[in-house]
Amino acid sequence: WSRPLLPWGDSVLDVGSMPPPPPDGPGAWPTAPKPRFGLSRLLGARLRLRQSFVGATGDAEPEEATEEEDGEPGSGPDGAPEAGEDVEVYRASKLSRAGVRQRRRLALDRSTFSIRQLSHGGGFKWIVPVSEVVQLERLELYSDTPSFGIRLVTRDGKRRLYEFEGGLEREAFLAGVEGMRRQLRLGAWGSDETGGREPISVLIGTWNMGSAAPPAAGLSPWLGSAPHQTIIVLGIQECGGDDLASTLAAAVGDRYVLLCHASLVSIRLFAFCLASHSHAVSAVHTGHRATGFGNIYGNKGAVGCAFSFHGTSLCFVNAHLAARPDRVAERNANASDVLEGMSLGRRGLELTDQFDHCFLFGDLNYRVEMQFDEAAGHAEIVQAAERARRGAAGGIA
């Protein structure tokens, strides 16, 4: 037995250096109460007994006692860093997949350019070099209350979710990581080895099926024989067929994984991503908005999905608006209602104000009052100019 830490004070007794106490009387040593289930958590008291053995002699080696989770990290024999000029320690709560919160401490070690989660005994549970972090983003955990979360994704695919006590602590932690990345001359999040932004390609397809089943010949005339885009988002209106998800997954190929699926009556949306890039996707959520009879029935309306790709937020909305040429005002009202009222992201904010890129597509039922050849010529000019602009910016193609 080596130096038990008594739960009712900070005094440390070195059992090996004290003479045996009398069994009773005023000189007797204080003893810890018998443990009860849950008592240590309720009172914040813990009894830690350490055992260490040296060589073959079996002699106990004294150890320095360190404080528990609520104290400052010590520098135990397992190499835990001390808070100082090169180490910054932040209090946070780790969130498990089941939603369980556990109080933890994160440390930024500038001497080794690494991020560590400190353990209860003064060491560290894990250590990750900053160069191995492929994604670190702010995360709003709740739609109705402020939260200060982050998602940390490493190159091996592991994802860790933490929530800080305040916004200043979170921003200080993120600024510290960015500072170490600049010192290492690392590129921006999601950049290639040369430090430039890595462009991605997005394929968006829309199809009003008219309640008919998919063609038996397959969907290659629509999607191509071998899609190569980073992200594929498909919007369906008046959906037909029993198992459309499997049909679309077979059409895009096994190199893609399904990120999300949203539906509203016969309006559907499917988002796929290359499996090799799926580690860069986070914060996936979906929403819908009915604009049919009384803004309740979903024969008309929209479904959407949003997610972050290497820290860039993307939003996709598949809409089916009011039909017939004379209902332009109703279509405009439907589009405004979708952008302002869809249950996607934060309430009270329009979709175009929440995300870096927002795509609206579908069977919008708008008409162009000109001949087809003339309209196609205008569209080609606009499309060529937009491609040139995006190619120069190195952004999304």
Short mmCIF file of C-alpha atoms in Angstrom, two decimals:
data_model
loop_
_atom_site.label_atom_id
_atom_site.label_comp_id
_atom_site.label_asym_id
_atom_site.label_seq_id
_atom_site.Cartn_x
_atom_site.Cartn_y
_atom_site.Cartn_z
CA TRP A 1 0.00 0.00 0.00
CA SER A 2 1.44 3.37 -0.94
CA ARG A 3 0.11 6.74 0.21
CA PRO A 4 -3.67 6.49 0.33
CA LEU A 5 -5.45 9.80 -0.31
CA LEU A 6 -8.06 10.21 2.43
CA PRO A 7 -11.46 11.41 1.24
CA TRP A 8 -12.05 13.91 4.05
CA GLY A 9 -8.92 16.00 3.55
CA ASP A 10 -5.82 16.60 1.52
CA SER A 11 -3.45 15.00 4.00
CA VAL A 12 -1.37 12.14 2.63
CA LEU A 13 -0.15 9.43 4.97
CA ASP A 14 2.94 7.48 4.01
CA VAL A 15 2.08 4.12 5.52
CA GLY A 16 5.55 2.73 4.97
CA SER A 17 7.26 5.45 7.05
CA MET A 18 5.01 5.39 10.13
CA PRO A 19 5.16 2.98 13.06
CA PRO A 20 2.24 0.62 13.60
CA PRO A 21 -0.57 2.48 15.40
CA PRO A 22 -2.34 1.27 18.52
CA PRO A 23 -5.56 -0.60 17.75
CA ASP A 24 -7.73 1.90 19.68
CA GLY A 25 -7.35 5.20 21.44
CA PRO A 26 -6.43 8.73 20.49
CA GLY A 27 -3.29 7.63 18.62
CA ALA A 28 -5.13 5.39 16.21
CA TRP A 29 -4.97 6.21 12.52
CA PRO A 30 -8.12 7.51 10.83
CA THR A 31 -9.71 4.93 8.60
CA ALA A 32 -11.87 5.41 5.54
CA PRO A 33 -15.56 4.58 5.91
CA LYS A 34 -16.90 1.50 4.24
CA PRO A 35 -17.73 2.23 0.62
CA ARG A 36 -21.36 2.62 -0.31
CA PHE A 37 -22.84 2.48 -3.75
CA GLY A 38 -22.83 5.96 -5.28
CA LEU A 39 -21.45 7.68 -2.17
CA SER A 40 -18.22 8.81 -3.81
CA ARG A 41 -20.08 10.43 -6.69
CA LEU A 42 -22.52 12.20 -4.39
CA LEU A 43 -19.91 13.61 -2.02
CA GLY A 44 -17.15 14.13 -4.58
CA ALA A 45 -14.81 12.00 -2.46
CA ARG A 46 -12.61 9.28 -3.80
CA LEU A 47 -10.24 6.84 -2.17
CA ARG A 48 -7.36 5.94 -4.42
CA LEU A 49 -4.92 3.25 -3.37
CA ARG A 50 -1.89 2.75 -5.55
CA GLN A 51 0.34 -0.26 -5.65
CA SER A 52 3.73 -0.32 -7.29
CA PHE A 53 6.48 -2.83 -7.14
CA VAL A 54 10.12 -2.39 -8.03
CA GLY A 55 12.31 -5.20 -9.37
CA ALA A 56 12.22 -8.58 -7.69
CA THR A 57 12.52 -7.22 -4.17
CA GLY A 58 8.82 -6.42 -3.92
CA ASP A 59 9.60 -3.13 -2.14
CA ALA A 60 7.02 -0.44 -2.64
CA GLU A 61 8.10 2.70 -4.47
CA PRO A 62 6.53 5.92 -3.14
CA GLU A 63 4.53 7.92 -5.67
CA GLU A 64 3.39 11.48 -5.77
CA ALA A 65 -0.35 11.83 -5.18
CA THR A 66 -2.18 13.87 -7.79
CA GLU A 67 -5.56 15.44 -7.57
CA GLU A 68 -8.55 13.90 -9.20
CA GLU A 69 -10.68 15.05 -12.07
CA ASP A 70 -11.66 18.38 -10.54
CA GLY A 71 -8.07 19.43 -9.81
CA GLU A 72 -5.26 20.60 -12.04
CA PRO A 73 -3.32 17.95 -13.95
CA GLY A 74 -0.13 16.73 -12.38
CA SER A 75 2.99 15.35 -13.98
CA GLY A 76 2.76 11.70 -12.99
CA PRO A 77 5.20 8.96 -13.89
CA ASP A 78 3.27 8.24 -17.09
CA GLY A 79 4.34 11.52 -18.67
CA ALA A 80 1.34 13.80 -18.18
CA PRO A 81 2.11 17.43 -18.97
CA GLU A 82 1.86 20.20 -16.42
CA ALA A 83 0.00 23.38 -17.25
CA GLY A 84 2.62 25.95 -18.11
CA GLU A 85 4.08 28.02 -20.91
CA ASP A 86 3.97 25.18 -23.47
CA VAL A 87 0.80 23.43 -22.22
CA GLU A 88 -2.73 24.82 -22.05
CA VAL A 89 -5.45 22.87 -20.24
CA TYR A 90 -9.17 23.24 -20.97
CA ARG A 91 -12.16 21.80 -19.15
CA ALA A 92 -14.75 20.10 -21.35
CA SER A 93 -17.37 17.37 -21.33
CA LYS A 94 -16.95 14.38 -23.59
CA LEU A 95 -20.19 13.22 -25.22
CA SER A 96 -20.59 9.54 -26.01
CA ARG A 97 -22.76 8.14 -28.78
CA ALA A 98 -25.41 7.40 -26.17
CA GLY A 99 -25.42 11.07 -25.10
CA VAL A 100 -23.63 10.45 -21.78
CA ARG A 101 -21.53 13.36 -20.54
CA GLN A 102 -18.19 12.80 -18.84
CA ARG A 103 -16.06 15.62 -17.50
CA ARG A 104 -12.65 15.65 -19.14
CA ARG A 105 -9.64 17.91 -19.61
CA LEU A 106 -8.02 18.62 -22.95
CA ALA A 107 -4.43 19.80 -23.16
CA LEU A 108 -2.60 21.51 -26.02
CA ASP A 109 1.08 20.65 -25.80
CA ARG A 110 2.99 23.17 -27.94
CA SER A 111 6.32 21.48 -27.30
CA THR A 112 5.16 18.31 -29.12
CA PHE A 113 2.44 19.92 -31.29
CA SER A 114 -0.17 17.53 -29.95
CA ILE A 115 -3.62 17.37 -28.37
CA ARG A 116 -4.10 15.23 -25.26
CA GLN A 117 -6.98 14.10 -23.12
CA LEU A 118 -5.80 13.90 -19.54
CA SER A 119 -6.69 10.90 -17.43
CA HIS A 120 -7.84 10.88 -13.83
CA GLY A 121 -4.50 9.68 -12.50
CA GLY A 122 -2.49 12.55 -13.91
CA GLY A 123 -1.46 10.91 -17.17
CA PHE A 124 -3.17 11.10 -20.51
CA LYS A 125 -5.73 8.78 -22.04
CA TRP A 126 -4.81 9.54 -25.63
CA ILE A 127 -2.48 11.80 -27.56
CA VAL A 128 -2.93 12.94 -31.16
CA PRO A 129 -0.40 14.98 -33.14
CA VAL A 130 -1.97 18.05 -34.70
CA SER A 131 -0.79 16.84 -38.10
CA GLU A 132 -3.06 13.76 -37.72
CA VAL A 133 -6.21 15.85 -37.20
CA VAL A 134 -8.16 16.00 -40.46
CA GLN A 135 -11.19 17.88 -39.16
CA LEU A 136 -11.88 20.19 -36.22
CA GLU A 137 -15.11 22.15 -36.37
CA ARG A 138 -17.52 24.06 -34.20
CA LEU A 139 -20.72 22.18 -33.51
CA GLU A 140 -24.05 23.47 -32.25
CA LEU A 141 -25.46 20.56 -30.26
CA TYR A 142 -28.95 21.92 -29.67
CA SER A 143 -31.32 23.94 -31.84
CA ASP A 144 -33.01 25.86 -29.01
CA THR A 145 -30.23 26.52 -26.47
CA PRO A 146 -26.66 27.80 -26.92
CA SER A 147 -23.93 25.17 -26.86
CA PHE A 148 -20.19 25.23 -27.45
CA GLY A 149 -19.27 21.89 -28.97
CA ILE A 150 -16.51 20.69 -31.26
CA ARG A 151 -16.02 17.59 -33.36
CA LEU A 152 -12.47 16.27 -33.69
CA VAL A 153 -11.75 13.72 -36.42
CA THR A 154 -8.36 12.07 -36.83
CA ARG A 155 -6.79 10.44 -39.85
CA ASP A 156 -7.61 6.94 -38.58
CA GLY A 157 -11.33 7.75 -38.76
CA LYS A 158 -11.97 8.21 -35.02
CA ARG A 159 -14.44 10.94 -34.10
CA ARG A 160 -14.54 12.65 -30.72
CA LEU A 161 -17.21 15.06 -29.55
CA TYR A 162 -16.65 17.58 -26.73
CA GLU A 163 -18.59 20.46 -25.25
CA PHE A 164 -16.87 23.40 -23.55
CA GLU A 165 -18.34 25.36 -20.67
CA GLY A 166 -18.27 28.64 -22.59
CA GLY A 167 -17.65 30.17 -25.98
CA LEU A 168 -14.40 31.84 -24.96
CA GLU A 169 -12.86 28.53 -23.87
CA ARG A 170 -13.86 26.87 -27.12
CA GLU A 171 -12.47 29.70 -29.24
CA ALA A 172 -9.23 29.71 -27.25
CA PHE A 173 -8.84 25.97 -27.83
CA LEU A 174 -9.50 26.30 -31.57
CA ALA A 175 -7.11 29.25 -31.82
CA GLY A 176 -4.42 27.22 -30.07
CA VAL A 177 -4.79 24.36 -32.54
CA GLU A 178 -4.69 26.76 -35.49
CA GLY A 179 -1.55 28.35 -34.08
CA MET A 180 0.22 25.00 -33.95
CA ARG A 181 -0.93 24.20 -37.49
CA ARG A 182 0.57 27.46 -38.74
CA GLN A 183 3.84 26.68 -36.98
CA LEU A 184 3.92 23.32 -38.74
CA ARG A 185 3.02 25.05 -42.03
CA LEU A 186 0.00 22.82 -42.52
CA GLY A 187 -2.57 23.79 -45.11
CA ALA A 188 -6.18 24.67 -44.44
CA TRP A 189 -8.62 22.00 -43.33
CA GLY A 190 -9.36 19.73 -46.24
CA SER A 191 -6.36 20.94 -48.25
CA ASP A 192 -3.91 18.81 -50.16
CA GLU A 193 -0.20 18.39 -49.38
CA THR A 194 0.70 21.57 -51.29
CA GLY A 195 -1.39 23.65 -48.91
CA GLY A 196 -4.02 24.69 -51.46
CA ARG A 197 -7.75 24.16 -51.14
CA GLU A 198 -8.84 20.82 -52.55
CA PRO A 199 -11.75 21.26 -54.98
CA ILE A 200 -14.63 18.79 -54.88
CA SER A 201 -17.27 17.99 -57.48
CA VAL A 202 -20.98 17.76 -56.70
CA LEU A 203 -23.57 16.08 -58.92
CA ILE A 204 -27.18 17.14 -58.33
CA GLY A 205 -29.94 15.28 -60.14
CA THR A 206 -33.70 15.86 -60.09
CA TRP A 207 -36.42 13.61 -61.51
CA ASN A 208 -40.21 13.76 -61.46
CA MET A 209 -41.08 10.09 -61.80
CA GLY A 210 -44.81 10.65 -62.26
CA SER A 211 -45.48 7.79 -59.80
CA ALA A 212 -43.95 5.34 -62.31
CA ALA A 213 -41.42 2.66 -61.45
CA PRO A 214 -37.74 3.14 -62.41
CA PRO A 215 -36.89 1.90 -65.90
CA ALA A 216 -35.75 -1.70 -66.14
CA ALA A 217 -32.76 -0.64 -68.27
CA GLY A 218 -31.23 1.16 -65.32
CA LEU A 219 -30.39 4.78 -64.52
CA SER A 220 -27.14 5.18 -66.45
CA PRO A 221 -28.75 7.57 -68.99
CA TRP A 222 -29.49 9.87 -66.05
CA LEU A 223 -26.43 9.44 -63.79
CA GLY A 224 -23.85 8.13 -66.24
CA SER A 225 -22.27 4.70 -66.38
CA ALA A 226 -19.58 5.43 -63.73
CA PRO A 227 -20.12 8.54 -61.58
CA HIS A 228 -16.90 10.10 -60.31
CA GLN A 229 -18.17 13.09 -58.34
CA THR A 230 -17.26 13.51 -54.68
CA ILE A 231 -20.87 14.07 -53.60
CA ILE A 232 -24.06 12.98 -55.38
CA VAL A 233 -27.44 14.38 -54.29
CA LEU A 234 -30.60 13.11 -55.99
CA GLY A 235 -34.04 14.67 -55.66
CA ILE A 236 -37.20 12.77 -56.59
CA GLN A 237 -40.73 14.10 -57.00
CA GLU A 238 -43.86 11.95 -57.36
CA CYS A 239 -41.78 8.98 -56.32
CA GLY A 240 -42.59 5.57 -57.76
CA GLY A 241 -41.25 2.10 -57.04
CA ASP A 242 -41.05 0.07 -53.85
CA ASP A 243 -37.32 0.17 -53.07
CA LEU A 244 -35.95 3.31 -54.68
CA ALA A 245 -33.06 3.63 -52.21
CA SER A 246 -31.57 0.29 -53.30
CA THR A 247 -32.06 1.18 -56.96
CA LEU A 248 -30.21 4.47 -56.59
CA ALA A 249 -27.43 2.90 -54.50
CA ALA A 250 -26.86 0.31 -57.22
CA ALA A 251 -26.83 3.05 -59.86
CA VAL A 252 -24.12 5.15 -58.19
CA GLY A 253 -22.00 2.10 -57.36
CA ASP A 254 -20.39 0.53 -54.32
CA ARG A 255 -17.73 3.27 -54.12
CA TYR A 256 -20.38 5.52 -52.55
CA VAL A 257 -22.04 5.46 -49.15
CA LEU A 258 -25.47 6.88 -48.33
CA LEU A 259 -25.13 9.92 -46.08
CA CYS A 260 -28.81 10.66 -45.49
CA HIS A 261 -32.32 10.18 -46.82
CA ALA A 262 -35.28 12.54 -46.36
CA SER A 263 -38.89 12.12 -47.47
CA LEU A 264 -42.21 13.98 -47.46
CA VAL A 265 -45.06 11.94 -48.97
CA SER A 266 -43.76 11.40 -52.54
CA ILE A 267 -40.88 13.90 -52.36
CA ARG A 268 -37.53 12.20 -51.66
CA LEU A 269 -33.88 13.19 -51.32
CA PHE A 270 -30.81 10.94 -51.24
CA ALA A 271 -27.25 12.14 -50.57
CA PHE A 272 -24.24 9.95 -51.38
CA CYS A 273 -20.51 10.50 -50.83
CA LEU A 274 -17.41 8.66 -51.95
CA ALA A 275 -16.49 6.21 -49.20
CA SER A 276 -12.89 7.43 -49.34
CA HIS A 277 -14.10 10.93 -48.34
CA SER A 278 -16.77 9.97 -45.83
CA HIS A 279 -14.46 10.75 -42.89
CA ALA A 280 -14.66 14.43 -43.87
CA VAL A 281 -18.47 14.53 -43.45
CA SER A 282 -20.04 15.55 -40.15
CA ALA A 283 -23.11 17.23 -38.64
CA VAL A 284 -25.56 15.49 -40.97
CA HIS A 285 -29.21 16.45 -40.47
CA THR A 286 -32.40 16.52 -42.53
CA GLY A 287 -35.63 18.53 -42.61
CA HIS A 288 -38.85 19.09 -44.55
CA ARG A 289 -41.52 21.70 -45.19
CA ALA A 290 -45.03 21.04 -46.52
CA THR A 291 -46.60 23.75 -48.71
CA GLY A 292 -49.66 21.86 -49.93
CA PHE A 293 -53.24 22.40 -48.76
CA GLY A 294 -53.11 24.55 -45.62
CA ASN A 295 -49.31 24.16 -45.49
CA ILE A 296 -49.99 20.75 -43.97
CA TYR A 297 -50.39 18.27 -46.78
CA GLY A 298 -47.11 17.24 -48.38
CA ASN A 299 -48.12 16.75 -52.01
CA LYS A 300 -46.17 19.97 -52.52
CA GLY A 301 -43.25 21.20 -50.44
CA ALA A 302 -39.59 20.35 -50.00
CA VAL A 303 -37.15 18.09 -48.21
CA GLY A 304 -33.56 18.99 -47.42
CA CYS A 305 -30.33 17.82 -45.91
CA ALA A 306 -27.27 19.64 -44.64
CA PHE A 307 -23.80 18.55 -43.55
CA SER A 308 -20.25 19.80 -43.25
CA PHE A 309 -17.49 18.64 -45.57
CA HIS A 310 -14.03 19.47 -44.21
CA GLY A 311 -15.61 22.32 -42.26
CA THR A 312 -17.55 23.76 -45.22
CA SER A 313 -21.31 23.64 -44.63
CA LEU A 314 -23.47 22.45 -47.54
CA CYS A 315 -27.27 22.52 -47.80
CA PHE A 316 -29.40 20.72 -50.44
CA VAL A 317 -33.14 21.33 -50.87
CA ASN A 318 -35.36 19.31 -53.22
CA ALA A 319 -38.64 21.17 -53.83
CA HIS A 320 -41.88 20.48 -55.66
CA LEU A 321 -43.72 23.77 -56.06
CA ALA A 322 -47.19 24.70 -57.29
CA ALA A 323 -47.91 23.83 -60.92
CA ARG A 324 -49.55 25.68 -63.87
CA PRO A 325 -48.21 28.81 -65.57
CA ASP A 326 -50.67 31.21 -63.93
CA ARG A 327 -49.55 30.40 -60.37
CA VAL A 328 -46.27 32.32 -60.35
CA ALA A 329 -47.14 34.23 -57.16
CA GLU A 330 -47.99 30.99 -55.36
CA ARG A 331 -44.72 29.40 -56.47
CA ASN A 332 -42.79 32.42 -55.20
CA ALA A 333 -44.59 32.19 -51.87
CA ASN A 334 -43.86 28.45 -51.67
CA ALA A 335 -40.15 29.01 -52.34
CA SER A 336 -39.96 31.73 -49.69
CA ASP A 337 -41.81 29.50 -47.21
CA VAL A 338 -39.37 26.65 -47.84
CA LEU A 339 -36.27 28.79 -47.34
CA GLU A 340 -37.62 30.47 -44.21
CA GLY A 341 -39.62 27.68 -42.55
CA MET A 342 -37.85 24.39 -43.25
CA SER A 343 -36.91 22.48 -40.09
CA LEU A 344 -33.24 22.47 -40.96
CA GLY A 345 -30.54 24.20 -38.95
CA ARG A 346 -31.42 27.01 -36.57
CA ARG A 347 -34.93 28.28 -36.24
CA GLY A 348 -35.62 31.85 -37.29
CA LEU A 349 -32.78 31.94 -39.85
CA GLU A 350 -33.21 31.54 -43.57
CA LEU A 351 -31.33 28.62 -45.09
CA THR A 352 -29.22 30.87 -47.31
CA ASP A 353 -27.94 32.68 -44.19
CA GLN A 354 -26.86 29.52 -42.35
CA PHE A 355 -24.68 27.57 -44.78
CA ASP A 356 -21.65 28.28 -46.94
CA HIS A 357 -23.37 26.82 -50.03
CA CYS A 358 -27.10 26.25 -50.48
CA PHE A 359 -28.56 24.40 -53.50
CA LEU A 360 -32.26 24.61 -54.41
CA PHE A 361 -33.47 22.22 -57.11
CA GLY A 362 -36.40 19.98 -58.03
CA ASP A 363 -39.61 20.32 -60.00
CA LEU A 364 -39.99 24.06 -59.42
CA ASN A 365 -42.60 24.42 -62.20
CA TYR A 366 -41.27 27.80 -63.35
CA ARG A 367 -41.53 28.64 -67.03
CA VAL A 368 -39.14 30.53 -69.33
CA GLU A 369 -40.99 32.67 -71.86
CA MET A 370 -38.66 32.28 -74.86
CA GLN A 371 -37.82 29.73 -77.49
CA PHE A 372 -35.88 26.67 -76.38
CA ASP A 373 -32.76 27.34 -78.50
CA GLU A 374 -32.53 30.91 -77.27
CA ALA A 375 -32.96 29.87 -73.62
CA ALA A 376 -30.38 27.07 -73.97
CA GLY A 377 -27.86 29.51 -75.44
CA HIS A 378 -28.25 31.87 -72.48
CA ALA A 379 -27.90 28.96 -70.06
CA GLU A 380 -24.67 27.77 -71.69
CA ILE A 381 -23.12 31.24 -71.44
CA VAL A 382 -24.02 31.55 -67.76
CA GLN A 383 -22.80 28.03 -67.03
CA ALA A 384 -19.43 28.60 -68.75
CA ALA A 385 -18.87 31.84 -66.82
CA GLU A 386 -19.73 30.16 -63.53
CA ARG A 387 -17.35 27.25 -64.21
CA ALA A 388 -14.54 29.66 -65.00
CA ARG A 389 -15.17 31.61 -61.80
CA ARG A 390 -15.20 28.50 -59.62
CA GLY A 391 -12.14 27.05 -61.34
CA ALA A 392 -10.19 30.24 -60.62
CA ALA A 393 -11.33 30.20 -56.98
CA GLY A 394 -10.50 26.50 -56.54
CA GLY A 395 -13.86 25.87 -54.88
CA ILE A 396 -16.74 23.55 -55.51
CA ALA A 397 -17.21 22.49 -59.13
#
